[in-house]
Amino acid sequence: MSTAVIRRIILACILSSVATSQVNADLIIDVQNASLNAQGIGFVDVYLTGEVGDTLGAFGYEFNIAGATAQSGDLQFRVVQLDSEQNESGPPPYVFLGDTDPGSFNSVQGGNAVTLVGGDALASLDSVPVNGEFLLARLELQHVGPLVGTSHDFTVSLNAASPFTFFDRDFDPGTNDPGVTDDYGSFTALSGTVTVSSAAVPEPSSLAMLSLIAIGGSLARKMRQKCSRKIAPDI
């Protein structure tokens, strides 16, 4: 094996280990993909994934919708968001299941239809381990306006630069995680795609053909029944 090949292998291993350590050092906020019919309603789930040692005591977020065109209509957050995720046992379960503070939970349009702000905090004012995958939010959506074409993709993403977006590792003001000087944990955000599709409606000619087939099938059954009665032997 040549020296150049060995060097490339060593470099690839170093880059791979660095990338893995960077990913593992962050909470992963993953917006799932979803689909709904044109002028319909639906939701998209957002998952939070952590590793051993990660904790969470409170969080806030701002999500945005992008990708609208003149032919796509608008994908919007619903004005009133239900709090169904607070009771969702999963899998994956809601991150604060069983220790939610109804007074802290909030999720509403952030001044326009394509921005949603909200968050939640533990009722116990402490933190919980987030080793694994959890449900962070369930974003309720609606499509408004005509859709020209068969489908269109919108993007739903977490606005990491928003002052509303934070993940407090220990909400208890009297303590910090061991070795941590900043309560706010780092995170990596992954966007999701919501596909809006037009409902398939048969053309009038197709409907007429289906009707003829149904009528033809009914007549054929009746003819077979008559013929079977005529040729049946007398007993």
XYZ file of C-alpha atoms in Angstrom:
235
model
C 0.000 0.000 0.000
C 1.437 3.373 -1.002
C 2.289 6.099 1.513
C -0.245 8.450 -0.096
C -3.076 5.942 0.374
C -2.106 5.375 4.024
C -2.110 9.131 4.624
C -5.570 9.485 3.100
C -6.910 6.679 5.311
C -5.423 8.266 8.444
C -6.848 11.677 7.497
C -10.290 10.177 6.868
C -10.250 8.486 10.297
C -9.279 11.750 12.016
C -12.013 13.719 10.240
C -14.564 11.024 11.043
C -13.710 11.034 14.757
C -13.854 14.840 14.911
C -17.233 14.971 13.151
C -18.638 12.292 15.463
C -17.483 14.108 18.598
C -19.036 17.346 17.373
C -22.388 15.695 16.743
C -22.359 13.867 20.077
C -21.554 17.087 21.947
C -24.829 18.701 20.907
C -28.496 18.100 21.436
C -30.006 17.219 18.066
C -33.273 19.038 17.217
C -34.779 17.184 14.264
C -37.888 18.420 12.430
C -39.567 15.377 10.887
C -40.918 15.192 7.331
C -44.681 15.238 6.820
C -47.363 15.547 4.149
C -50.913 16.886 3.865
C -53.505 17.595 1.223
C -53.975 20.996 -0.339
C -56.191 23.222 1.857
C -55.938 20.588 4.582
C -54.576 20.505 8.118
C -51.929 18.315 9.714
C -48.901 18.365 11.967
C -45.171 17.753 11.992
C -43.298 16.327 14.982
C -40.002 17.691 16.266
C -37.659 15.273 18.055
C -34.893 16.020 20.542
C -32.028 13.544 20.841
C -29.331 13.606 23.529
C -26.629 11.355 24.873
C -25.530 10.161 28.302
C -25.011 13.153 30.594
C -27.319 15.535 28.697
C -30.089 17.143 30.735
C -32.891 19.619 30.090
C -34.893 21.814 32.454
C -36.583 24.315 30.124
C -36.628 25.181 26.450
C -37.898 27.803 24.045
C -38.116 27.834 20.268
C -38.968 29.721 17.121
C -39.882 27.689 14.050
C -40.234 29.129 10.551
C -41.899 27.966 7.320
C -40.276 28.772 3.971
C -40.745 27.793 0.339
C -44.025 29.439 -0.691
C -44.425 30.487 -4.335
C -47.173 32.128 -6.384
C -48.395 28.654 -7.422
C -48.042 26.817 -4.110
C -50.484 28.601 -1.823
C -49.335 29.146 1.774
C -48.378 26.661 4.455
C -49.051 28.243 7.847
C -48.908 27.456 11.536
C -52.394 27.271 12.999
C -53.232 30.250 15.203
C -54.208 28.012 18.108
C -51.848 25.129 18.798
C -53.206 22.247 20.862
C -51.118 20.988 23.785
C -51.489 17.329 22.791
C -47.738 16.713 22.930
C -47.717 17.327 26.691
C -49.576 14.047 27.189
C -47.899 12.073 24.411
C -46.323 8.922 25.824
C -44.842 7.960 22.479
C -42.713 6.418 21.442
C -40.956 8.731 21.597
C -42.466 10.311 24.742
C -42.800 14.046 25.313
C -39.582 15.279 26.873
C -41.300 16.579 30.044
C -43.997 13.909 30.257
C -45.386 13.753 33.799
C -43.579 16.871 34.991
C -44.960 19.638 32.799
C -45.974 23.070 34.015
C -49.251 24.114 32.330
C -48.441 27.737 33.111
C -45.135 27.528 31.258
C -46.339 25.708 28.148
C -46.899 28.081 25.231
C -47.021 27.695 21.464
C -48.555 30.418 19.291
C -48.012 32.231 16.010
C -45.144 34.657 16.454
C -46.612 37.745 14.833
C -47.184 36.132 11.419
C -48.546 32.896 10.020
C -45.153 31.387 9.153
C -43.508 31.875 12.563
C -44.271 29.862 15.693
C -42.797 30.622 19.113
C -43.229 28.622 22.289
C -41.621 26.490 24.939
C -42.081 24.646 28.198
C -40.431 24.170 31.605
C -40.440 21.488 34.248
C -42.901 22.002 37.080
C -40.247 20.775 39.512
C -37.784 23.525 38.478
C -35.071 20.930 37.981
C -33.702 19.003 35.011
C -34.320 15.589 33.482
C -31.884 13.340 31.607
C -32.353 13.340 27.842
C -30.343 10.282 26.909
C -32.111 9.107 23.739
C -34.939 10.416 21.567
C -37.875 12.494 22.849
C -40.787 14.465 21.408
C -40.030 18.165 21.744
C -42.968 19.738 19.906
C -45.909 18.954 17.637
C -46.398 21.778 15.145
C -49.928 22.053 13.755
C -50.120 23.235 10.163
C -52.705 24.284 7.616
C -52.502 24.904 3.881
C -54.285 27.976 2.542
C -54.983 28.941 -1.051
C -54.911 27.047 -4.360
C -52.120 24.663 -5.296
C -51.160 24.719 -8.970
C -49.675 21.340 -9.844
C -49.631 17.989 -8.100
C -47.417 18.825 -5.114
C -45.098 21.374 -3.528
C -42.448 21.121 -0.808
C -42.164 23.561 2.097
C -39.361 23.687 4.666
C -39.957 23.875 8.420
C -36.864 24.809 10.415
C -35.759 25.931 13.856
C -34.460 29.498 13.942
C -31.294 29.023 15.976
C -30.559 32.764 15.979
C -33.877 33.745 17.531
C -33.867 35.016 21.131
C -36.809 32.672 21.737
C -34.674 29.596 20.974
C -32.797 28.118 23.939
C -32.270 24.795 25.710
C -31.630 25.282 29.415
C -29.783 22.275 30.782
C -30.650 22.999 34.410
C -33.621 25.223 35.173
C -32.906 25.257 38.907
C -31.163 28.630 39.460
C -29.278 27.311 42.478
C -27.214 24.657 40.705
C -25.341 23.986 37.493
C -24.343 20.753 35.829
C -20.899 19.593 37.038
C -18.157 21.270 35.030
C -20.586 23.484 33.118
C -20.290 27.241 33.461
C -23.167 28.052 31.115
C -26.666 26.686 31.691
C -27.550 26.894 27.989
C -26.676 23.733 26.091
C -25.408 23.719 22.517
C -27.552 22.116 19.846
C -27.691 21.138 16.190
C -30.921 21.781 14.261
C -32.127 19.731 11.278
C -34.932 21.017 9.041
C -37.898 19.018 7.781
C -39.859 18.935 4.523
C -43.642 19.176 4.384
C -45.111 18.057 1.053
C -48.515 19.493 0.135
C -50.306 17.430 -2.520
C -53.458 18.035 -4.509
C -56.263 15.570 -3.877
C -56.709 13.168 -6.789
C -60.162 13.768 -8.310
C -61.232 11.568 -11.265
C -62.071 13.408 -14.489
C -65.708 13.299 -15.735
C -64.746 10.858 -18.504
C -63.119 8.575 -15.922
C -66.225 8.713 -13.740
C -68.396 7.807 -16.739
C -66.145 4.874 -17.582
C -66.287 3.627 -13.989
C -70.097 3.829 -14.102
C -70.236 1.827 -17.352
C -67.939 -0.827 -15.913
C -70.121 -1.107 -12.819
C -73.312 -1.408 -14.905
C -71.682 -3.939 -17.216
C -70.533 -6.037 -14.284
C -74.014 -6.046 -12.779
C -75.630 -7.148 -16.096
C -73.061 -9.893 -16.579
C -73.803 -11.316 -13.135
C -77.542 -11.339 -13.835
C -77.040 -13.126 -17.183
C -74.859 -15.795 -15.543
C -77.507 -16.350 -12.878
C -80.256 -16.783 -15.509
C -78.149 -19.183 -17.569
C -77.277 -21.282 -14.541
C -80.950 -21.618 -13.642
C -81.888 -22.720 -17.213
C -79.234 -25.438 -17.511
C -79.599 -26.770 -13.976
C -80.970 -30.370 -14.142
C -84.300 -31.179 -12.599
C -84.072 -33.171 -9.378
